[in-house]
Structure formats: C-alpha cells, structure tokens
C-alpha cells in the first residue's frame, strides 16, 4: 500500500511554517521530541518512545562456529522489521528501500564502528563463539526511525546479559541464571544517530523531523557519533549538495545531542539495575497495573474542583437572559410554511395563483358543457333529417338514418344521379 500523498495546501503550510521557524508540535529548530526508555522483564528487551515513534529492540545470543579468517571473534547480526501495525505503507514479507537503508545504516553505525568487543565473545577458539542477534521492530511510525532504532539497539545491547558457560574436556556447559549470574556484554562506546533534514535546497535545517516533515524535505543527513565526539558513520541522502560549513555545523549540534542521550541511557540502565536488585517490579510487571503495555501513556492534567459552584453561579448571572419572543425568520422563497406560535405564515402567497387556476378550471368546464349541449341538439336533428359530414367538389358522403328508409332510398338515387353527371363532365373535358 502506498503512502497517501500530501496535498499542495499541506505542503505549502509546512514549508511556510518552517521558513518562519515554526513546527507542527511547537518545537524549536534544534529540539528533540520527548525521549522515553523502558525495559522488558527479560534482559535485552528495550522500548524507546521518540514522540509518537515507538521502537522495540530484543537481543539474543547463541553459540555458533566462527569464521575461518576470524576464529577468535564472535559475530553480531542485525534484523530490522517494518510491521504494517506501524504504518499502512509497510508490507509484510517485502523488503522496501526504506528497510534496506535503515538496516545498512544500523550495521554501519554499530557493527562497523566496533562498539562491542567481539573477541570477548569467544568460548573455544575456532570452535565455539557467541553470535549476538539484535531484532529491531518498528511499532509506530511518526518519523525519524533511524534515531529511535539506534537508541533502542545500543540500549538493548547494554542491558543484555548472556548466560555463563564452562568448558570441561571440550564440552560447553550452560549455567542458568539461578546457578551463576549472567555476564554483560563488553560495550566499548555507544554510537547514536542524529538526523538532520534540509528544506528548500539547504536553506533551512531541522533536527529530529517528524513524518510529515520528512515528506516535504529535500535531503537528509544522518551522523552517528559517540559521547567522545568521534564520528562513527555519516550518510547523506536526497541528492542535495551540502557545504562544508553546513556539515561542520551539524556535527557540533550532534555532539551536544549525543551527550544528552547518552546520559539518559546511563540513567535508565542504572535505575533498572537498582530496581532489579531491590526485587521491585520492573519491565512489563510495572506496566500491568497502569495498562500501559500496548497503549501510549498520557499525562494527567490536574483540574481544580474546589470552587465549581461559585464559578457556575457567576457564569449564570453574567449571561444575558434569552429573548421572550422569537423573531420571525426571513423566508427565502415563497410557498414556505412554518408551524409554531408567532411564526410567519407564507401559505397566503399562493392564494392568488390558486384562485387563477380555479377560474381557468371553471371556464374549461363551462366550455365542455356548451359542447355537450350542441352535440345533444345535433343528435335531435339527426332523427328526421340527413346529416352531411363532409362536402367536396366531386362527391358527397352522407349518413342515412336507418329509422327512415324512404329518405334513405331517395338520398341514394340522388347521389347516383350526381355521380353520373360528374363522370360525364370529366369525359367531355378529356375529349376537348
């Protein structure tokens, strides 16, 4: 399913607002949306809410045979999924261009930057190493998926604990959490992506674009950086040409945003660690009483209910009394009637027309009566005489009254004589 295109009015509205440094959600140019990090019940499960964009990351591990060229190093694998639940434009079982771009950028940001010590994942050199799999699921799409996915992935890697193993005679034995404490991964640094969107050929710049702003942008610049101000990866898309000063400006902004996000991640990890040590509720168990697992949490707005009656009385007294009589409305067209007291009646406008129609009907009825009387008089005359229906120069058609046979015979003889006279005249004219 394709995205619903923006209308020209929406596009012009967004671009004019960006030119005036105004955004739909009231943020400033370099402001991030509200970032929230929560954890699941198991280790390695992390939820990240960036505004209305919601991403879940789950880390898992298994023992595999290492590569021949790197027998002492473990492997890290990323899998990103775009669910139709996040957006109607996403389709199941089909790799879109957006999915390929996000997956490659995530691997370039985390795996190629070597944020994790892969040599610490080796169990037996050349035989058994740990493979760390990071599954990233997009639960709701409202723009800037790359930033939310990178934050969720690195936070889940920091939160993950792999089970401890022991080696006896070449055999590897797993130890559950009840026997031995799980071992965390060796995370060297935390690279985080920061996205910048450009509008009107690089004239205007925005940080953390939402979904509607991404539709009207001309280009996108993604910078992956850690808190030590080391650039891990950089990627530009959209076919826009950027100057060196613009890229340097974006790197300075990204360094500040990355330091703030890194502190937030460290605080969230520390709070989760303390709550697990104390035996308190964490993850889904904390979300169950508040019913916040599948729904976004909304802040409760405080409402003062102390002086409600006084305010209501003031409002009632300040309001003007309604008029006793209702003014008659203006009737747009004639022939409209209204039912009710003190309302204008418009049915009288058609009385003249109805009277004219009645007069026409009376005149037509009188004409019909006159015609009937004339027909009756003609019928009376037909009882004793012959009625001529049509006259012509050559012949005459007559209707005889069957009640008077003598008149019928006389009329037939006269008509035969007339026909003989007409035929003789025609013969004479032809001879001449």
Coordinates of C-alpha atoms in Angstrom, one line a residue:
X1 CA 0.0 0.0 0.0
X2 CA 1.4 3.4 -1.0
X3 CA 1.5 6.4 1.2
X4 CA -1.3 8.9 1.0
X5 CA 0.3 11.9 -0.8
X6 CA 0.2 15.3 0.8
X7 CA -2.0 18.0 -0.8
X8 CA -0.5 21.2 -2.1
X9 CA -2.1 23.2 0.7
X10 CA -0.5 20.9 3.4
X11 CA 2.9 21.1 1.6
X12 CA 2.8 24.9 1.4
X13 CA 1.6 25.2 5.0
X14 CA 4.5 23.1 6.3
X15 CA 7.1 24.9 4.2
X16 CA 5.9 28.3 5.2
X17 CA 5.9 27.3 8.9
X18 CA 9.5 26.0 8.6
X19 CA 10.5 29.3 6.9
X20 CA 9.1 31.1 9.9
X21 CA 10.8 28.7 12.3
X22 CA 7.5 27.2 13.5
X23 CA 6.9 23.4 13.6
X24 CA 3.7 21.5 14.0
X25 CA 4.3 20.3 17.5
X26 CA 5.6 23.6 18.8
X27 CA 9.3 22.7 18.9
X28 CA 12.2 24.9 18.1
X29 CA 14.6 24.2 15.2
X30 CA 17.1 22.1 17.1
X31 CA 14.8 20.5 19.7
X32 CA 14.3 16.7 20.0
X33 CA 11.0 15.2 20.8
X34 CA 10.3 13.7 24.2
X35 CA 12.5 10.6 24.6
X36 CA 11.5 7.7 26.9
X37 CA 13.3 4.5 27.5
X38 CA 11.7 1.4 29.2
X39 CA 12.8 -2.2 29.6
X40 CA 11.1 -5.5 29.5
X41 CA 11.0 -8.3 32.0
X42 CA 13.9 -10.2 30.4
X43 CA 17.4 -8.9 29.8
X44 CA 18.0 -7.3 26.4
X45 CA 14.4 -6.1 25.8
X46 CA 14.1 -2.3 25.4
X47 CA 11.3 0.1 24.3
X48 CA 12.1 3.6 23.0
X49 CA 9.5 6.3 22.5
X50 CA 10.6 9.3 20.5
X51 CA 7.5 11.4 20.4
X52 CA 4.9 9.1 18.8
X53 CA 7.6 6.9 17.2
X54 CA 7.8 3.6 19.1
X55 CA 10.6 1.0 18.6
X56 CA 11.3 -2.3 20.4
X57 CA 14.7 -4.0 20.4
X58 CA 15.4 -7.5 21.6
X59 CA 18.9 -9.0 21.9
X60 CA 19.5 -12.8 22.0
X61 CA 22.6 -15.0 21.7
X62 CA 23.6 -18.5 20.6
X63 CA 26.8 -20.5 20.2
X64 CA 28.0 -21.0 16.6
X65 CA 31.1 -22.0 14.7
X66 CA 33.2 -18.8 13.9
X67 CA 34.5 -17.8 10.6
X68 CA 37.8 -19.3 9.3
X69 CA 39.5 -15.9 8.8
X70 CA 38.5 -14.8 12.4
X71 CA 38.4 -17.8 14.6
X72 CA 38.7 -15.8 17.9
X73 CA 35.9 -13.3 17.2
X74 CA 32.2 -13.5 17.8
X75 CA 29.6 -12.1 15.4
X76 CA 26.8 -9.5 15.7
X77 CA 23.8 -9.7 13.4
X78 CA 21.0 -7.1 13.0
X79 CA 17.5 -7.7 11.8
X80 CA 15.0 -4.8 11.3
X81 CA 11.3 -5.3 10.6
X82 CA 8.7 -2.8 9.4
X83 CA 5.4 -4.0 10.6
X84 CA 2.1 -3.0 9.0
X85 CA 0.9 -2.1 12.5
X86 CA 3.4 0.8 12.5
X87 CA 2.2 2.3 9.2
X88 CA -0.3 1.3 6.4
X89 CA 2.5 1.8 3.8
X90 CA 4.6 -1.1 5.3
X91 CA 4.1 -4.5 3.8
X92 CA 4.9 -7.9 5.3
X93 CA 7.4 -10.2 3.6
X94 CA 8.7 -7.5 1.2
X95 CA 11.9 -5.6 1.5
X96 CA 11.4 -1.9 0.7
X97 CA 14.0 0.7 0.0
X98 CA 13.5 2.2 3.5
X99 CA 14.1 -1.2 5.2
X100 CA 17.3 -1.8 3.3
X101 CA 18.6 1.7 4.1
X102 CA 17.8 1.5 7.8
X103 CA 19.3 -1.9 8.1
X104 CA 22.6 -0.9 6.4
X105 CA 22.8 2.3 8.4
X106 CA 22.3 0.4 11.6
X107 CA 25.0 -2.1 10.8
X108 CA 27.4 0.7 9.8
X109 CA 26.6 2.6 13.0
X110 CA 27.1 -0.3 15.5
X111 CA 28.9 -3.2 13.9
X112 CA 31.4 -1.4 11.7
X113 CA 32.2 1.1 14.4
X114 CA 33.1 -1.8 16.7
X115 CA 31.1 -0.6 19.6
X116 CA 31.4 -4.1 21.2
X117 CA 34.5 -6.2 21.8
X118 CA 33.8 -9.2 19.7
X119 CA 36.9 -11.1 21.0
X120 CA 35.3 -11.4 24.4
X121 CA 32.5 -13.5 22.8
X122 CA 35.0 -16.3 22.0
X123 CA 34.4 -19.6 24.0
X124 CA 36.7 -22.0 22.2
X125 CA 39.0 -20.7 19.5
X126 CA 37.9 -21.9 16.1
X127 CA 35.0 -24.0 17.5
X128 CA 32.5 -22.0 19.6
X129 CA 31.8 -18.3 19.7
X130 CA 28.7 -16.3 20.7
X131 CA 26.6 -14.8 17.9
X132 CA 24.6 -11.7 19.2
X133 CA 21.4 -11.1 17.3
X134 CA 19.6 -7.7 17.6
X135 CA 16.0 -7.7 16.4
X136 CA 14.5 -4.2 16.0
X137 CA 10.7 -3.9 15.5
X138 CA 9.0 -0.7 14.4
X139 CA 5.8 -0.5 16.4
X140 CA 4.6 3.0 15.4
X141 CA 6.0 5.3 12.6
X142 CA 6.0 9.0 13.1
X143 CA 9.3 10.0 11.5
X144 CA 13.0 9.7 12.4
X145 CA 13.1 5.9 12.6
X146 CA 16.9 5.7 12.4
X147 CA 17.5 7.7 15.6
X148 CA 15.0 5.7 17.5
X149 CA 16.3 2.4 16.2
X150 CA 19.9 3.2 17.0
X151 CA 19.0 4.3 20.6
X152 CA 16.9 1.1 21.1
X153 CA 19.6 -1.2 19.7
X154 CA 22.5 0.2 21.8
X155 CA 20.4 0.3 24.9
X156 CA 19.3 -3.3 24.5
X157 CA 22.9 -4.4 24.0
X158 CA 24.0 -2.6 27.2
X159 CA 21.0 -4.2 29.0
X160 CA 21.6 -7.7 27.7
X161 CA 23.2 -10.5 29.8
X162 CA 24.4 -13.7 28.3
X163 CA 24.4 -16.9 30.3
X164 CA 27.7 -18.1 31.8
X165 CA 29.4 -21.2 30.3
X166 CA 32.1 -23.6 31.4
X167 CA 34.3 -25.9 29.4
X168 CA 35.2 -29.4 30.5
X169 CA 37.0 -31.7 28.2
X170 CA 35.9 -29.7 25.1
X171 CA 32.3 -29.8 26.1
X172 CA 30.5 -26.5 26.8
X173 CA 28.0 -26.4 29.7
X174 CA 25.4 -23.7 30.1
X175 CA 24.7 -22.3 33.6
X176 CA 21.2 -20.8 34.1
X177 CA 20.7 -17.6 36.0
X178 CA 19.9 -19.4 39.2
X179 CA 23.3 -21.1 39.3
X180 CA 25.5 -18.2 38.1
X181 CA 25.0 -14.6 37.4
X182 CA 24.7 -13.8 33.7
X183 CA 27.6 -11.9 32.1
X184 CA 27.0 -8.5 30.4
X185 CA 28.5 -7.7 27.0
X186 CA 31.7 -5.7 26.7
X187 CA 30.4 -2.4 25.2
X188 CA 33.3 -0.1 24.4
X189 CA 31.3 3.0 23.3
X190 CA 27.7 3.9 22.5
X191 CA 27.3 5.3 19.0
X192 CA 24.0 7.2 18.4
X193 CA 22.5 8.5 15.2
X194 CA 21.3 12.1 14.9
X195 CA 19.2 13.0 11.8
X196 CA 19.1 16.4 10.1
X197 CA 16.6 17.4 7.4
X198 CA 17.1 20.1 4.9
X199 CA 14.5 22.2 3.1
X200 CA 14.5 24.4 0.1
X201 CA 17.9 23.3 -1.2
X202 CA 19.6 23.5 2.2
X203 CA 18.3 26.9 3.2
X204 CA 16.5 25.6 6.4
X205 CA 17.6 22.9 8.8
X206 CA 15.6 20.9 11.3
X207 CA 16.6 18.3 13.9
X208 CA 14.5 15.1 14.5
X209 CA 12.0 15.5 11.7
X210 CA 8.5 14.1 12.1
X211 CA 6.7 12.0 9.5
X212 CA 5.1 14.9 7.7
X213 CA 8.3 16.9 7.7
X214 CA 10.1 14.0 6.1
X215 CA 7.6 14.1 3.2
X216 CA 8.4 17.7 2.2
X217 CA 12.2 17.7 2.9
X218 CA 14.7 17.9 0.1
X219 CA 17.6 16.0 1.8
X220 CA 18.6 14.0 4.9
X221 CA 21.9 13.9 6.8
X222 CA 22.5 11.1 9.4
X223 CA 25.5 11.4 11.7
X224 CA 26.5 8.6 14.1
X225 CA 28.6 9.8 16.9
X226 CA 29.6 8.8 20.5
X227 CA 30.0 11.0 23.5
X228 CA 33.7 11.3 22.9
X229 CA 32.9 13.3 19.7
X230 CA 34.1 10.5 17.4
X231 CA 32.2 10.2 14.2
X232 CA 31.3 6.6 13.6
X233 CA 29.4 7.0 10.3
X234 CA 27.9 9.7 8.2
X235 CA 25.4 9.3 5.4
X236 CA 23.6 11.9 3.1
X237 CA 20.5 11.1 1.1
X238 CA 18.1 13.0 -1.1
X239 CA 20.6 14.3 -3.8
X240 CA 21.1 17.6 -2.1
X241 CA 24.6 19.3 -2.2
X242 CA 25.8 20.4 1.2
X243 CA 28.6 22.8 2.0
X244 CA 31.5 22.1 4.4
X245 CA 30.2 24.7 6.8
X246 CA 26.8 23.0 6.9
X247 CA 28.3 19.6 7.7
X248 CA 30.5 21.1 10.5
X249 CA 27.5 22.9 12.0
X250 CA 25.6 19.6 12.0
X251 CA 28.4 17.7 13.8
X252 CA 28.5 20.3 16.5
X253 CA 24.8 20.0 17.1
X254 CA 25.1 16.2 17.0
X255 CA 27.8 16.2 19.7
X256 CA 25.5 18.0 22.1
X257 CA 22.5 15.8 21.4
X258 CA 24.6 12.6 21.7
X259 CA 25.9 13.6 25.1
X260 CA 22.4 14.3 26.4
X261 CA 21.0 11.0 25.1
X262 CA 24.0 9.0 26.5
X263 CA 23.3 10.4 29.9
X264 CA 19.7 9.5 29.7
X265 CA 20.6 5.9 28.6
X266 CA 23.0 5.5 31.5
X267 CA 20.4 6.8 34.0
X268 CA 17.8 4.4 32.7
X269 CA 20.2 1.4 32.9
X270 CA 21.2 2.4 36.5
X271 CA 17.6 2.7 37.6
X272 CA 16.6 -0.7 36.1
X273 CA 19.7 -2.3 37.8
X274 CA 18.7 -0.9 41.2
X275 CA 15.1 -1.9 40.9
X276 CA 16.1 -5.5 40.0
X277 CA 18.5 -5.7 42.9
X278 CA 15.8 -4.5 45.3
X279 CA 13.3 -7.0 43.9
X280 CA 10.8 -4.4 42.9
X281 CA 8.6 -4.5 39.8
X282 CA 10.2 -3.8 36.5
X283 CA 9.5 -4.1 32.9
X284 CA 6.1 -5.4 32.0
X285 CA 5.3 -6.1 35.6
X286 CA 5.5 -2.4 36.3
X287 CA 3.3 -1.6 33.3
X288 CA 0.5 -4.0 34.1
X289 CA -1.4 -2.1 36.8
X290 CA -1.4 1.1 34.7
X291 CA -2.4 -0.7 31.5
X292 CA 0.5 0.9 29.5
X293 CA 1.8 -2.1 27.7
X294 CA 0.1 -1.6 24.3
X295 CA -1.1 2.0 24.6
X296 CA 0.8 5.2 24.9
X297 CA 0.7 6.9 28.3
X298 CA -0.9 10.3 28.5
X299 CA -0.1 12.8 31.2
X300 CA -2.9 13.5 33.6
X301 CA -4.0 17.2 33.6
X302 CA -4.8 18.4 37.1
X303 CA -8.3 20.0 37.4
X304 CA -9.3 22.1 40.4
X305 CA -12.8 21.3 41.7
X306 CA -12.9 23.5 44.9
X307 CA -14.9 26.5 43.7
X308 CA -17.0 24.9 41.0
X309 CA -20.4 26.1 42.3
X310 CA -19.2 29.7 42.7
X311 CA -17.9 29.8 39.2
X312 CA -21.1 28.3 37.8
X313 CA -23.2 30.9 39.6
X314 CA -21.1 33.7 38.3
X315 CA -21.4 32.4 34.8
X316 CA -25.1 32.0 35.1
X317 CA -25.5 35.5 36.4
X318 CA -23.3 37.1 33.8
X319 CA -25.1 35.5 30.9
X320 CA -27.9 37.6 29.3
X321 CA -31.5 36.4 29.6
X322 CA -32.8 34.9 26.3
X323 CA -35.5 37.0 24.4
X324 CA -39.1 36.2 25.2
X325 CA -40.3 36.3 21.6
X326 CA -38.5 34.6 18.7
X327 CA -38.0 37.0 15.7
X328 CA -39.7 35.9 12.6
X329 CA -37.1 34.4 10.2
X330 CA -36.7 35.7 6.7
X331 CA -38.3 33.4 4.2
X332 CA -36.0 32.8 1.2
X333 CA -38.7 31.7 -1.3
X334 CA -42.5 31.9 -1.5
X335 CA -44.5 28.9 -0.6
X336 CA -42.7 28.1 2.6
X337 CA -44.9 27.5 5.7
X338 CA -43.9 27.3 9.3
X339 CA -45.6 25.6 12.2
X340 CA -45.4 27.3 15.6
X341 CA -46.6 30.2 17.6
X342 CA -45.6 33.8 16.5
X343 CA -44.2 32.5 13.2
X344 CA -44.8 34.0 9.8
X345 CA -47.2 32.2 7.6
X346 CA -46.3 32.2 3.9
X347 CA -49.0 29.9 2.5
X348 CA -51.1 33.0 1.7
X349 CA -48.6 33.9 -1.1
X350 CA -50.1 31.2 -3.2
X351 CA -53.7 32.1 -2.8
X352 CA -53.7 34.3 -6.0
X353 CA -52.2 31.6 -8.1
X354 CA -54.7 29.0 -6.8
X355 CA -57.6 31.4 -7.5
X356 CA -56.4 31.9 -11.1
X357 CA -56.1 28.1 -11.6
X358 CA -59.7 27.6 -10.2
X359 CA -61.0 30.3 -12.6
X360 CA -59.4 28.5 -15.5
X361 CA -60.9 25.2 -14.4
X362 CA -64.4 26.8 -14.2
X363 CA -64.1 28.3 -17.7
X364 CA -63.0 24.9 -19.2
X365 CA -65.9 23.1 -17.5
X366 CA -68.4 25.6 -19.0
X367 CA -66.9 25.1 -22.5
X368 CA -67.3 21.4 -22.1
X369 CA -71.0 21.8 -21.1
X370 CA -71.6 24.0 -24.1
X371 CA -70.1 21.4 -26.4
X372 CA -72.2 18.7 -24.8
X373 CA -75.4 20.8 -25.4
X374 CA -74.5 21.3 -29.0
X375 CA -73.9 17.6 -29.5
X376 CA -77.3 16.9 -28.0
X377 CA -79.0 19.3 -30.3
X378 CA -77.3 17.8 -33.3
X379 CA -78.5 14.3 -32.3
X380 CA -82.0 15.6 -32.1
X381 CA -81.8 16.9 -35.6
X382 CA -80.4 13.6 -36.9
X383 CA -83.6 11.8 -36.0
X384 CA -85.6 13.0 -39.1
X385 CA -83.0 14.5 -41.5
X386 CA -79.7 13.6 -43.2
X387 CA -76.5 14.8 -41.6
X388 CA -73.8 15.8 -44.0
X389 CA -70.3 15.2 -42.5
X390 CA -68.0 16.3 -45.4
X391 CA -68.5 18.2 -48.7
X392 CA -66.3 18.0 -51.7
X393 CA -66.4 19.2 -55.3
X394 CA -66.5 15.7 -56.7
X395 CA -68.7 13.7 -54.4
X396 CA -70.8 14.0 -51.2
X397 CA -70.7 11.5 -48.4
X398 CA -73.9 11.2 -46.5
X399 CA -75.1 9.2 -43.5
X400 CA -78.6 7.9 -43.6
X401 CA -80.9 7.4 -40.7
X402 CA -81.9 3.8 -40.6
X403 CA -85.2 4.7 -39.0
X404 CA -86.5 6.5 -42.2
X405 CA -86.0 4.0 -45.1
X406 CA -87.8 6.2 -47.7
X407 CA -85.5 9.1 -47.2
X408 CA -82.6 6.7 -47.5
X409 CA -83.7 5.4 -50.9
X410 CA -84.3 8.9 -52.2
X411 CA -80.9 10.1 -51.0
X412 CA -79.2 7.1 -52.7
X413 CA -81.0 7.8 -56.0
X414 CA -80.0 11.5 -55.9
X415 CA -76.4 10.6 -55.1
X416 CA -76.2 8.1 -58.1
X417 CA -77.5 10.8 -60.5
X418 CA -74.9 13.2 -59.2
X419 CA -72.1 10.7 -59.7
X420 CA -73.3 10.1 -63.4
X421 CA -73.3 13.8 -64.0
X422 CA -69.8 14.2 -62.6
X423 CA -68.4 11.4 -64.7
X424 CA -70.0 12.8 -67.9
X425 CA -68.3 16.2 -67.3
X426 CA -64.9 14.5 -66.9
X427 CA -65.3 12.7 -70.2
X428 CA -66.2 15.9 -72.1
X429 CA -63.2 17.7 -70.7
X430 CA -60.8 14.9 -71.8
X431 CA -62.2 15.0 -75.4
X432 CA -61.6 18.7 -75.6

